[in-house]
Amino acid sequence: MNIKPLLSLVALSLLSGSAAAMGPHELLVLANENSEGSVTIARRYMEWRRIPPSNLVLLKLPAPYAEGQTGMGLDEFKRLILNPASKAVRQRGIDDHILAWVYSTGFPTRIDTPERISILGATFLRGEPPVAEAILKAQYASPLFAGPEWLRGTISAPQTFDQYAKWINRDMPLPSMMLGYTGERGNTGEEVASALWKGVQSDRTHPTGTVYFVTTGDKRSPCREWQYEGAKRELAQKGVAAVVTASFPEGKRDVLGLMTGTASVKPGRVKGYVPGSLAEHLTSFAGAFEQASQSKMSLWIRDGATLSAGTVTEPRAMYHKFPTARFYVYYAQGCTAIESFYQALRCPLQILLLGDPLASPWAVSDEVVLAELPVAPVSVPFVVSALLKRSDPMRFYSRYLWLVDGRVVGEGKRLQIETAGLTPGAHQLRVVAYSTGLVRHQIFAVEEFTVQ
């Protein structure tokens, strides 16, 4: 896989230290060590997103998975993926702040339980899925789902994962996404990298594109049509344009989102997808890459969308198993892509989500700066402080978290950094400032210091 042309696009000075809601230090990245492409994409994504090196877990999967094998047994999933990754998180001392996982390429997409689920569904419930009937009939209800369950049903305000973790505590599930799929009927490594870079580009852009809710005569379309008008009204309140239409946005160059229900799509008819865009079509097998029938979600990624979604097995046209139209509402209120997805999924057990989990077009433009960081090598403790540069004087920050080499070392606007336990050489210091509110915006700064 060759993604070198993309590398010239990136300079560290262009990589923002802002994140809407969930931050890079809270994301664990998993790569298949037996797939060069998997490791390359994972490392490049971590560089673009400034994810701590300690947040990368390399796993050795059997050769067929590097080549695109889609299915894996539940016991094998636990033995080869879930258990070793969880162990690595604990051993590295980063388990106190990891809130979500993201899989690179080279992983299975489906876990073969009595009623098949996606690898994301297996991760969400930490390898303990409910009985087959609960999966089949979408009886499992995610604690992260923010509604509605029916027309004019109850809806909840958007929240960030750290807020959910406080309320749910020990029962907090483990959300995840996949950076891309490069097996048969999937994307090329270059297409995956391009979509991820678009996610990075989307941050803080507050895009002016349009969300298209497209109705069709297909039997799959009514499944979500009842959600469209309500989402359109909520988006209008945030200044985001949305239309409910029976016409595919052919030739349009402003597609911020596209949601429809049909078995076959031609995403290339759209002439321009806005960076950060989610485009998907509700159908049975958009994420079942081993099957030739129906259009695959990878087509949206190939033709320019940043994010897409599809089920890995027959979902029986139940809206509960697909993102609701309110995805765009959570997104427009500052949540990241992964937070928006999971608040829009009532039963996220058979879904596959592709793209940049940290994409955040409505991120804030505030900054935090590290002050008093020593330039010369140090051998004794030193004090550092965090300085804010706010675009909105009425936005307040109530928490400052400090990490050295990916591990939490303290909180507060000023902190003494101990050097006694650090090895000689370079170390990474990160400060993360959290705003108040249910959607807790994060801003961060990363610098290096040297221990003698």
PDB file of C-alpha atoms in Angstrom, residues 53-341:
ATOM      1  CA  PRO A  53       2.034   6.402  21.083  1.00  0.00           C
ATOM      2  CA  SER A  54       1.029   4.423  24.183  1.00  0.00           C
ATOM      3  CA  ASN A  55      -2.486   4.168  22.715  1.00  0.00           C
ATOM      4  CA  LEU A  56      -1.418   1.847  19.894  1.00  0.00           C
ATOM      5  CA  VAL A  57      -1.914  -1.901  20.403  1.00  0.00           C
ATOM      6  CA  LEU A  58      -0.418  -4.278  17.832  1.00  0.00           C
ATOM      7  CA  LEU A  59      -2.129  -7.660  17.592  1.00  0.00           C
ATOM      8  CA  LYS A  60      -1.046 -10.702  15.586  1.00  0.00           C
ATOM      9  CA  LEU A  61      -4.010 -12.116  13.704  1.00  0.00           C
ATOM     10  CA  PRO A  62      -3.931 -15.138  11.371  1.00  0.00           C
ATOM     11  CA  ALA A  63      -2.996 -14.348   7.762  1.00  0.00           C
ATOM     12  CA  PRO A  64      -6.531 -14.569   6.278  1.00  0.00           C
ATOM     13  CA  TYR A  65      -7.635 -11.460   8.198  1.00  0.00           C
ATOM     14  CA  ALA A  66      -4.925  -9.337   6.623  1.00  0.00           C
ATOM     15  CA  GLU A  67      -6.315 -10.471   3.280  1.00  0.00           C
ATOM     16  CA  GLY A  68      -9.893  -9.495   4.095  1.00  0.00           C
ATOM     17  CA  GLN A  69     -11.548 -12.448   5.824  1.00  0.00           C
ATOM     18  CA  THR A  70     -14.729 -11.032   7.336  1.00  0.00           C
ATOM     19  CA  GLY A  71     -15.865 -13.619   9.906  1.00  0.00           C
ATOM     20  CA  MET A  72     -14.353 -14.677  13.255  1.00  0.00           C
ATOM     21  CA  GLY A  73     -15.706 -16.803  16.099  1.00  0.00           C
ATOM     22  CA  LEU A  74     -16.530 -15.209  19.451  1.00  0.00           C
ATOM     23  CA  ASP A  75     -13.965 -17.258  21.379  1.00  0.00           C
ATOM     24  CA  GLU A  76     -11.306 -16.363  18.825  1.00  0.00           C
ATOM     25  CA  PHE A  77     -12.291 -12.689  19.082  1.00  0.00           C
ATOM     26  CA  LYS A  78     -11.787 -12.777  22.830  1.00  0.00           C
ATOM     27  CA  ARG A  79      -8.507 -14.684  22.620  1.00  0.00           C
ATOM     28  CA  LEU A  80      -6.885 -12.759  19.768  1.00  0.00           C
ATOM     29  CA  ILE A  81      -8.343  -9.270  20.144  1.00  0.00           C
ATOM     30  CA  LEU A  82     -10.418  -8.354  23.188  1.00  0.00           C
ATOM     31  CA  ASN A  83      -8.369  -9.946  25.963  1.00  0.00           C
ATOM     32  CA  PRO A  84      -4.851  -8.999  24.771  1.00  0.00           C
ATOM     33  CA  ALA A  85      -5.900  -5.433  23.950  1.00  0.00           C
ATOM     34  CA  SER A  86      -7.611  -5.003  27.323  1.00  0.00           C
ATOM     35  CA  LYS A  87      -4.541  -6.422  29.054  1.00  0.00           C
ATOM     36  CA  ALA A  88      -2.246  -4.003  27.225  1.00  0.00           C
ATOM     37  CA  VAL A  89      -4.398  -1.055  28.303  1.00  0.00           C
ATOM     38  CA  ARG A  90      -4.167  -2.100  31.961  1.00  0.00           C
ATOM     39  CA  GLN A  91      -0.443  -2.827  31.851  1.00  0.00           C
ATOM     40  CA  ARG A  92       0.323   0.557  30.300  1.00  0.00           C
ATOM     41  CA  GLY A  93      -1.663   2.393  32.949  1.00  0.00           C
ATOM     42  CA  ILE A  94      -4.005   4.091  30.480  1.00  0.00           C
ATOM     43  CA  ASP A  95      -7.216   2.282  31.446  1.00  0.00           C
ATOM     44  CA  ASP A  96      -8.384   5.247  33.556  1.00  0.00           C
ATOM     45  CA  HIS A  97      -9.132   7.386  30.496  1.00  0.00           C
ATOM     46  CA  ILE A  98      -9.667   5.161  27.435  1.00  0.00           C
ATOM     47  CA  LEU A  99     -13.305   5.574  26.353  1.00  0.00           C
ATOM     48  CA  ALA A 100     -13.388   4.011  22.875  1.00  0.00           C
ATOM     49  CA  TRP A 101     -11.455   1.805  20.455  1.00  0.00           C
ATOM     50  CA  VAL A 102     -10.833   2.091  16.744  1.00  0.00           C
ATOM     51  CA  TYR A 103      -9.732  -0.799  14.542  1.00  0.00           C
ATOM     52  CA  SER A 104      -7.375  -0.234  11.648  1.00  0.00           C
ATOM     53  CA  THR A 105      -7.697  -2.297   8.474  1.00  0.00           C
ATOM     54  CA  GLY A 106      -6.829  -6.004   8.573  1.00  0.00           C
ATOM     55  CA  PHE A 107      -9.501  -7.030  11.085  1.00  0.00           C
ATOM     56  CA  PRO A 108     -12.664  -9.104  10.707  1.00  0.00           C
ATOM     57  CA  THR A 109     -15.891  -7.172  10.368  1.00  0.00           C
ATOM     58  CA  ARG A 110     -18.239  -9.847  11.710  1.00  0.00           C
ATOM     59  CA  ILE A 111     -18.302 -12.084  14.802  1.00  0.00           C
ATOM     60  CA  ASP A 112     -20.109 -15.383  14.246  1.00  0.00           C
ATOM     61  CA  THR A 113     -22.331 -15.819  17.285  1.00  0.00           C
ATOM     62  CA  PRO A 114     -25.654 -17.753  16.962  1.00  0.00           C
ATOM     63  CA  GLU A 115     -27.128 -14.484  15.643  1.00  0.00           C
ATOM     64  CA  ARG A 116     -24.251 -12.736  13.879  1.00  0.00           C
ATOM     65  CA  ILE A 117     -22.967  -9.411  15.178  1.00  0.00           C
ATOM     66  CA  SER A 118     -20.317  -6.975  14.000  1.00  0.00           C
ATOM     67  CA  ILE A 119     -16.872  -6.695  15.558  1.00  0.00           C
ATOM     68  CA  LEU A 120     -18.068  -3.326  16.856  1.00  0.00           C
ATOM     69  CA  GLY A 121     -21.078  -4.968  18.510  1.00  0.00           C
ATOM     70  CA  ALA A 122     -18.847  -7.563  20.161  1.00  0.00           C
ATOM     71  CA  THR A 123     -16.534  -4.803  21.375  1.00  0.00           C
ATOM     72  CA  PHE A 124     -19.430  -2.678  22.634  1.00  0.00           C
ATOM     73  CA  LEU A 125     -20.524  -5.457  25.006  1.00  0.00           C
ATOM     74  CA  ARG A 126     -16.952  -6.571  25.774  1.00  0.00           C
ATOM     75  CA  GLY A 127     -17.449 -10.010  24.272  1.00  0.00           C
ATOM     76  CA  GLU A 128     -20.674 -10.820  26.125  1.00  0.00           C
ATOM     77  CA  PRO A 129     -23.547 -10.481  23.622  1.00  0.00           C
ATOM     78  CA  PRO A 130     -27.175 -11.073  24.621  1.00  0.00           C
ATOM     79  CA  VAL A 131     -29.177 -14.107  23.510  1.00  0.00           C
ATOM     80  CA  ALA A 132     -29.797 -14.532  19.789  1.00  0.00           C
ATOM     81  CA  GLU A 133     -33.448 -13.433  19.949  1.00  0.00           C
ATOM     82  CA  ALA A 134     -32.512 -10.115  21.580  1.00  0.00           C
ATOM     83  CA  ILE A 135     -30.083  -9.429  18.731  1.00  0.00           C
ATOM     84  CA  LEU A 136     -32.476 -10.576  16.004  1.00  0.00           C
ATOM     85  CA  LYS A 137     -35.398  -8.503  17.280  1.00  0.00           C
ATOM     86  CA  ALA A 138     -33.288  -5.513  18.403  1.00  0.00           C
ATOM     87  CA  GLN A 139     -34.452  -5.959  21.986  1.00  0.00           C
ATOM     88  CA  TYR A 140     -31.097  -4.807  23.341  1.00  0.00           C
ATOM     89  CA  ALA A 141     -31.214  -1.052  23.992  1.00  0.00           C
ATOM     90  CA  SER A 142     -27.938   0.854  24.227  1.00  0.00           C
ATOM     91  CA  PRO A 143     -27.562   3.104  27.296  1.00  0.00           C
ATOM     92  CA  LEU A 144     -25.958   5.685  24.987  1.00  0.00           C
ATOM     93  CA  PHE A 145     -28.998   5.985  22.701  1.00  0.00           C
ATOM     94  CA  ALA A 146     -30.529   9.463  22.934  1.00  0.00           C
ATOM     95  CA  GLY A 147     -33.790   8.825  21.064  1.00  0.00           C
ATOM     96  CA  PRO A 148     -36.341   9.104  19.696  1.00  0.00           C
ATOM     97  CA  GLU A 149     -37.817   5.609  19.558  1.00  0.00           C
ATOM     98  CA  TRP A 150     -40.907   6.760  17.674  1.00  0.00           C
ATOM     99  CA  LEU A 151     -42.374   9.899  16.153  1.00  0.00           C
ATOM    100  CA  ARG A 152     -42.501  12.647  18.798  1.00  0.00           C
ATOM    101  CA  GLY A 153     -40.839  10.256  21.232  1.00  0.00           C
ATOM    102  CA  THR A 154     -38.507  11.318  24.029  1.00  0.00           C
ATOM    103  CA  ILE A 155     -35.131  12.706  23.036  1.00  0.00           C
ATOM    104  CA  SER A 156     -32.111  13.468  25.196  1.00  0.00           C
ATOM    105  CA  ALA A 157     -29.622  16.286  24.917  1.00  0.00           C
ATOM    106  CA  PRO A 158     -26.261  15.433  23.323  1.00  0.00           C
ATOM    107  CA  GLN A 159     -23.531  14.389  25.739  1.00  0.00           C
ATOM    108  CA  THR A 160     -19.917  13.377  25.438  1.00  0.00           C
ATOM    109  CA  PHE A 161     -18.625   9.926  26.303  1.00  0.00           C
ATOM    110  CA  ASP A 162     -16.930  11.124  29.486  1.00  0.00           C
ATOM    111  CA  GLN A 163     -20.302  12.367  30.735  1.00  0.00           C
ATOM    112  CA  TYR A 164     -21.965   9.049  29.941  1.00  0.00           C
ATOM    113  CA  ALA A 165     -19.132   7.235  31.715  1.00  0.00           C
ATOM    114  CA  LYS A 166     -19.860   9.217  34.881  1.00  0.00           C
ATOM    115  CA  TRP A 167     -23.574   8.359  34.812  1.00  0.00           C
ATOM    116  CA  ILE A 168     -23.241   4.721  33.727  1.00  0.00           C
ATOM    117  CA  ASN A 169     -20.061   3.999  35.700  1.00  0.00           C
ATOM    118  CA  ARG A 170     -19.064   0.303  35.639  1.00  0.00           C
ATOM    119  CA  ASP A 171     -21.741  -0.542  33.079  1.00  0.00           C
ATOM    120  CA  MET A 172     -20.318   1.848  30.481  1.00  0.00           C
ATOM    121  CA  PRO A 173     -20.090  -0.048  27.173  1.00  0.00           C
ATOM    122  CA  LEU A 174     -17.054   0.153  24.868  1.00  0.00           C
ATOM    123  CA  PRO A 175     -17.864   2.020  21.634  1.00  0.00           C
ATOM    124  CA  SER A 176     -15.652   1.433  18.613  1.00  0.00           C
ATOM    125  CA  MET A 177     -15.264   2.152  14.907  1.00  0.00           C
ATOM    126  CA  MET A 178     -13.080   0.909  12.050  1.00  0.00           C
ATOM    127  CA  LEU A 179     -10.736   3.203  10.123  1.00  0.00           C
ATOM    128  CA  GLY A 180     -11.413   1.276   6.927  1.00  0.00           C
ATOM    129  CA  TYR A 181     -11.869  -2.090   5.260  1.00  0.00           C
ATOM    130  CA  THR A 182      -9.511  -3.079   2.429  1.00  0.00           C
ATOM    131  CA  GLY A 183     -10.624  -6.627   1.617  1.00  0.00           C
ATOM    132  CA  GLU A 184     -12.796  -7.714  -1.308  1.00  0.00           C
ATOM    133  CA  ARG A 185     -15.396  -5.054  -2.239  1.00  0.00           C
ATOM    134  CA  GLY A 186     -13.752  -2.701   0.239  1.00  0.00           C
ATOM    135  CA  ASN A 187     -11.540   0.330  -0.296  1.00  0.00           C
ATOM    136  CA  THR A 188      -7.911   0.738  -1.244  1.00  0.00           C
ATOM    137  CA  GLY A 189      -5.452   1.893   1.389  1.00  0.00           C
ATOM    138  CA  GLU A 190      -5.247   5.238  -0.404  1.00  0.00           C
ATOM    139  CA  GLU A 191      -9.032   5.671  -0.258  1.00  0.00           C
ATOM    140  CA  VAL A 192      -9.060   4.882   3.461  1.00  0.00           C
ATOM    141  CA  ALA A 193      -6.259   7.359   4.146  1.00  0.00           C
ATOM    142  CA  SER A 194      -7.975  10.026   2.047  1.00  0.00           C
ATOM    143  CA  ALA A 195     -11.209   9.672   4.035  1.00  0.00           C
ATOM    144  CA  LEU A 196      -9.317   9.889   7.318  1.00  0.00           C
ATOM    145  CA  TRP A 197      -7.510  13.025   6.199  1.00  0.00           C
ATOM    146  CA  LYS A 198     -10.854  14.579   5.264  1.00  0.00           C
ATOM    147  CA  GLY A 199     -11.967  13.903   8.829  1.00  0.00           C
ATOM    148  CA  VAL A 200      -8.944  15.784  10.142  1.00  0.00           C
ATOM    149  CA  GLN A 201      -9.577  18.623   7.686  1.00  0.00           C
ATOM    150  CA  SER A 202     -13.179  18.941   8.844  1.00  0.00           C
ATOM    151  CA  ASP A 203     -12.323  19.989  12.399  1.00  0.00           C
ATOM    152  CA  ARG A 204     -13.569  23.458  13.427  1.00  0.00           C
ATOM    153  CA  THR A 205     -14.817  24.240   9.912  1.00  0.00           C
ATOM    154  CA  HIS A 206     -18.493  24.737  10.887  1.00  0.00           C
ATOM    155  CA  PRO A 207     -19.400  23.672   7.333  1.00  0.00           C
ATOM    156  CA  THR A 208     -22.119  25.320   5.274  1.00  0.00           C
ATOM    157  CA  GLY A 209     -23.126  22.249   3.302  1.00  0.00           C
ATOM    158  CA  THR A 210     -26.508  20.543   3.222  1.00  0.00           C
ATOM    159  CA  VAL A 211     -27.784  17.328   4.794  1.00  0.00           C
ATOM    160  CA  TYR A 212     -29.952  15.416   2.310  1.00  0.00           C
ATOM    161  CA  PHE A 213     -32.606  13.039   3.644  1.00  0.00           C
ATOM    162  CA  VAL A 214     -33.569  11.145   0.491  1.00  0.00           C
ATOM    163  CA  THR A 215     -36.819   9.187   0.369  1.00  0.00           C
ATOM    164  CA  THR A 216     -37.271   6.425  -2.194  1.00  0.00           C
ATOM    165  CA  GLY A 217     -39.941   3.999  -3.362  1.00  0.00           C
ATOM    166  CA  ASP A 218     -37.833   1.167  -1.961  1.00  0.00           C
ATOM    167  CA  LYS A 219     -39.330  -0.871   0.884  1.00  0.00           C
ATOM    168  CA  ARG A 220     -36.297   0.059   3.008  1.00  0.00           C
ATOM    169  CA  SER A 221     -36.985   3.779   2.899  1.00  0.00           C
ATOM    170  CA  PRO A 222     -39.965   4.082   5.313  1.00  0.00           C
ATOM    171  CA  CYS A 223     -37.865   2.551   8.085  1.00  0.00           C
ATOM    172  CA  ARG A 224     -36.396   5.976   8.945  1.00  0.00           C
ATOM    173  CA  GLU A 225     -38.510   8.486   7.054  1.00  0.00           C
ATOM    174  CA  TRP A 226     -40.464   9.404  10.192  1.00  0.00           C
ATOM    175  CA  GLN A 227     -37.233  10.784  11.692  1.00  0.00           C
ATOM    176  CA  TYR A 228     -36.355  13.203   8.910  1.00  0.00           C
ATOM    177  CA  GLU A 229     -38.576  16.223   9.545  1.00  0.00           C
ATOM    178  CA  GLY A 230     -37.739  16.347  13.255  1.00  0.00           C
ATOM    179  CA  ALA A 231     -34.004  16.195  12.550  1.00  0.00           C
ATOM    180  CA  LYS A 232     -34.395  18.872   9.884  1.00  0.00           C
ATOM    181  CA  ARG A 233     -36.051  21.216  12.404  1.00  0.00           C
ATOM    182  CA  GLU A 234     -33.361  20.615  15.029  1.00  0.00           C
ATOM    183  CA  LEU A 235     -30.609  21.219  12.482  1.00  0.00           C
ATOM    184  CA  ALA A 236     -32.245  24.478  11.419  1.00  0.00           C
ATOM    185  CA  GLN A 237     -31.999  25.666  15.020  1.00  0.00           C
ATOM    186  CA  LYS A 238     -28.225  25.133  14.768  1.00  0.00           C
ATOM    187  CA  GLY A 239     -27.995  26.916  11.429  1.00  0.00           C
ATOM    188  CA  VAL A 240     -27.416  23.714   9.445  1.00  0.00           C
ATOM    189  CA  ALA A 241     -29.300  23.312   6.166  1.00  0.00           C
ATOM    190  CA  ALA A 242     -31.214  20.076   5.614  1.00  0.00           C
ATOM    191  CA  VAL A 243     -33.753  18.976   3.026  1.00  0.00           C
ATOM    192  CA  VAL A 244     -36.153  16.051   2.823  1.00  0.00           C
ATOM    193  CA  THR A 245     -36.418  15.116  -0.838  1.00  0.00           C
ATOM    194  CA  ALA A 246     -37.300  12.295  -3.204  1.00  0.00           C
ATOM    195  CA  SER A 247     -34.450  13.349  -5.501  1.00  0.00           C
ATOM    196  CA  PHE A 248     -30.901  12.066  -5.129  1.00  0.00           C
ATOM    197  CA  PRO A 249     -28.541  15.094  -4.939  1.00  0.00           C
ATOM    198  CA  GLU A 250     -26.975  14.356  -8.310  1.00  0.00           C
ATOM    199  CA  GLY A 251     -24.410  16.961  -9.304  1.00  0.00           C
ATOM    200  CA  LYS A 252     -24.482  18.676  -5.907  1.00  0.00           C
ATOM    201  CA  ARG A 253     -21.182  19.874  -4.436  1.00  0.00           C
ATOM    202  CA  ASP A 254     -22.364  20.696  -0.925  1.00  0.00           C
ATOM    203  CA  VAL A 255     -23.243  17.274   0.510  1.00  0.00           C
ATOM    204  CA  LEU A 256     -22.600  17.424   4.239  1.00  0.00           C
ATOM    205  CA  GLY A 257     -24.750  14.370   4.829  1.00  0.00           C
ATOM    206  CA  LEU A 258     -26.812  11.889   2.866  1.00  0.00           C
ATOM    207  CA  MET A 259     -29.184   9.390   4.421  1.00  0.00           C
ATOM    208  CA  THR A 260     -31.437   7.129   2.379  1.00  0.00           C
ATOM    209  CA  GLY A 261     -32.910   3.643   2.196  1.00  0.00           C
ATOM    210  CA  THR A 262     -32.241   1.523  -0.874  1.00  0.00           C
ATOM    211  CA  ALA A 263     -30.312  -1.583  -1.910  1.00  0.00           C
ATOM    212  CA  SER A 264     -28.375   0.044  -4.723  1.00  0.00           C
ATOM    213  CA  VAL A 265     -26.625   3.422  -4.798  1.00  0.00           C
ATOM    214  CA  LYS A 266     -24.252   5.334  -7.072  1.00  0.00           C
ATOM    215  CA  PRO A 267     -22.440   7.772  -4.740  1.00  0.00           C
ATOM    216  CA  GLY A 268     -20.335   9.091  -7.624  1.00  0.00           C
ATOM    217  CA  ARG A 269     -23.376  10.967  -8.939  1.00  0.00           C
ATOM    218  CA  VAL A 270     -22.655  13.480  -6.174  1.00  0.00           C
ATOM    219  CA  LYS A 271     -19.963  15.916  -7.304  1.00  0.00           C
ATOM    220  CA  GLY A 272     -18.752  17.040  -3.899  1.00  0.00           C
ATOM    221  CA  TYR A 273     -18.860  15.672  -0.356  1.00  0.00           C
ATOM    222  CA  VAL A 274     -17.963  18.178   2.357  1.00  0.00           C
ATOM    223  CA  PRO A 275     -15.080  17.048   4.633  1.00  0.00           C
ATOM    224  CA  GLY A 276     -16.625  15.381   7.673  1.00  0.00           C
ATOM    225  CA  SER A 277     -19.657  14.117   5.741  1.00  0.00           C
ATOM    226  CA  LEU A 278     -21.622  10.998   6.659  1.00  0.00           C
ATOM    227  CA  ALA A 279     -23.299   9.245   3.730  1.00  0.00           C
ATOM    228  CA  GLU A 280     -25.042   5.878   3.989  1.00  0.00           C
ATOM    229  CA  HIS A 281     -27.938   3.805   2.702  1.00  0.00           C
ATOM    230  CA  LEU A 282     -30.115   1.620   4.896  1.00  0.00           C
ATOM    231  CA  THR A 283     -30.063  -1.868   3.409  1.00  0.00           C
ATOM    232  CA  SER A 284     -29.294  -5.385   4.593  1.00  0.00           C
ATOM    233  CA  PHE A 285     -25.790  -6.027   3.315  1.00  0.00           C
ATOM    234  CA  ALA A 286     -23.948  -2.694   2.922  1.00  0.00           C
ATOM    235  CA  GLY A 287     -21.384  -3.951   5.452  1.00  0.00           C
ATOM    236  CA  ALA A 288     -21.423  -7.623   4.393  1.00  0.00           C
ATOM    237  CA  PHE A 289     -18.401  -7.494   2.113  1.00  0.00           C
ATOM    238  CA  GLU A 290     -18.331 -11.234   1.491  1.00  0.00           C
ATOM    239  CA  GLN A 291     -21.661 -10.947  -0.374  1.00  0.00           C
ATOM    240  CA  ALA A 292     -21.859  -9.582  -3.898  1.00  0.00           C
ATOM    241  CA  SER A 293     -25.482  -8.481  -3.571  1.00  0.00           C
ATOM    242  CA  GLN A 294     -26.378  -4.854  -2.798  1.00  0.00           C
ATOM    243  CA  SER A 295     -24.139  -1.784  -2.888  1.00  0.00           C
ATOM    244  CA  LYS A 296     -21.423  -1.684  -0.233  1.00  0.00           C
ATOM    245  CA  MET A 297     -20.743   1.158   2.173  1.00  0.00           C
ATOM    246  CA  SER A 298     -17.212   1.350   0.769  1.00  0.00           C
ATOM    247  CA  LEU A 299     -18.628   3.050  -2.342  1.00  0.00           C
ATOM    248  CA  TRP A 300     -19.417   6.164  -0.304  1.00  0.00           C
ATOM    249  CA  ILE A 301     -15.834   6.270   0.996  1.00  0.00           C
ATOM    250  CA  ARG A 302     -14.423   5.695  -2.486  1.00  0.00           C
ATOM    251  CA  ASP A 303     -16.409   8.584  -3.930  1.00  0.00           C
ATOM    252  CA  GLY A 304     -15.555  11.134  -1.247  1.00  0.00           C
ATOM    253  CA  ALA A 305     -17.580  10.710   1.943  1.00  0.00           C
ATOM    254  CA  THR A 306     -15.667  10.827   5.227  1.00  0.00           C
ATOM    255  CA  LEU A 307     -17.901   8.396   7.125  1.00  0.00           C
ATOM    256  CA  SER A 308     -20.294   5.581   6.317  1.00  0.00           C
ATOM    257  CA  ALA A 309     -22.315   2.871   8.053  1.00  0.00           C
ATOM    258  CA  GLY A 310     -23.825  -0.494   7.162  1.00  0.00           C
ATOM    259  CA  THR A 311     -24.863  -3.785   8.738  1.00  0.00           C
ATOM    260  CA  VAL A 312     -22.745  -6.938   8.445  1.00  0.00           C
ATOM    261  CA  THR A 313     -25.709  -9.327   8.351  1.00  0.00           C
ATOM    262  CA  GLU A 314     -29.463  -9.302   7.704  1.00  0.00           C
ATOM    263  CA  PRO A 315     -30.981  -6.668  10.070  1.00  0.00           C
ATOM    264  CA  ARG A 316     -34.618  -7.189   9.023  1.00  0.00           C
ATOM    265  CA  ALA A 317     -35.098  -3.501   8.110  1.00  0.00           C
ATOM    266  CA  MET A 318     -35.313  -2.403  11.753  1.00  0.00           C
ATOM    267  CA  TYR A 319     -34.371   1.249  12.272  1.00  0.00           C
ATOM    268  CA  HIS A 320     -32.994   0.347  15.718  1.00  0.00           C
ATOM    269  CA  LYS A 321     -29.932  -1.203  14.047  1.00  0.00           C
ATOM    270  CA  PHE A 322     -29.045   1.841  11.921  1.00  0.00           C
ATOM    271  CA  PRO A 323     -28.043   5.434  12.756  1.00  0.00           C
ATOM    272  CA  THR A 324     -31.055   7.683  13.213  1.00  0.00           C
ATOM    273  CA  ALA A 325     -31.357  11.026  11.463  1.00  0.00           C
ATOM    274  CA  ARG A 326     -30.361  12.701  14.733  1.00  0.00           C
ATOM    275  CA  PHE A 327     -26.742  11.694  14.071  1.00  0.00           C
ATOM    276  CA  TYR A 328     -26.360  15.060  12.368  1.00  0.00           C
ATOM    277  CA  VAL A 329     -27.934  16.863  15.338  1.00  0.00           C
ATOM    278  CA  TYR A 330     -25.379  15.461  17.793  1.00  0.00           C
ATOM    279  CA  TYR A 331     -22.615  16.180  15.277  1.00  0.00           C
ATOM    280  CA  ALA A 332     -23.720  19.803  14.829  1.00  0.00           C
ATOM    281  CA  GLN A 333     -23.765  20.357  18.594  1.00  0.00           C
ATOM    282  CA  GLY A 334     -20.086  19.517  18.939  1.00  0.00           C
ATOM    283  CA  CYS A 335     -19.904  15.758  19.423  1.00  0.00           C
ATOM    284  CA  THR A 336     -17.308  13.762  17.518  1.00  0.00           C
ATOM    285  CA  ALA A 337     -18.339  11.294  14.821  1.00  0.00           C
ATOM    286  CA  ILE A 338     -18.115   8.288  17.131  1.00  0.00           C
ATOM    287  CA  GLU A 339     -20.117   9.994  19.883  1.00  0.00           C
ATOM    288  CA  SER A 340     -22.732  11.044  17.336  1.00  0.00           C
ATOM    289  CA  PHE A 341     -23.010   7.528  15.929  1.00  0.00           C
TER     290      PHE A 341
END
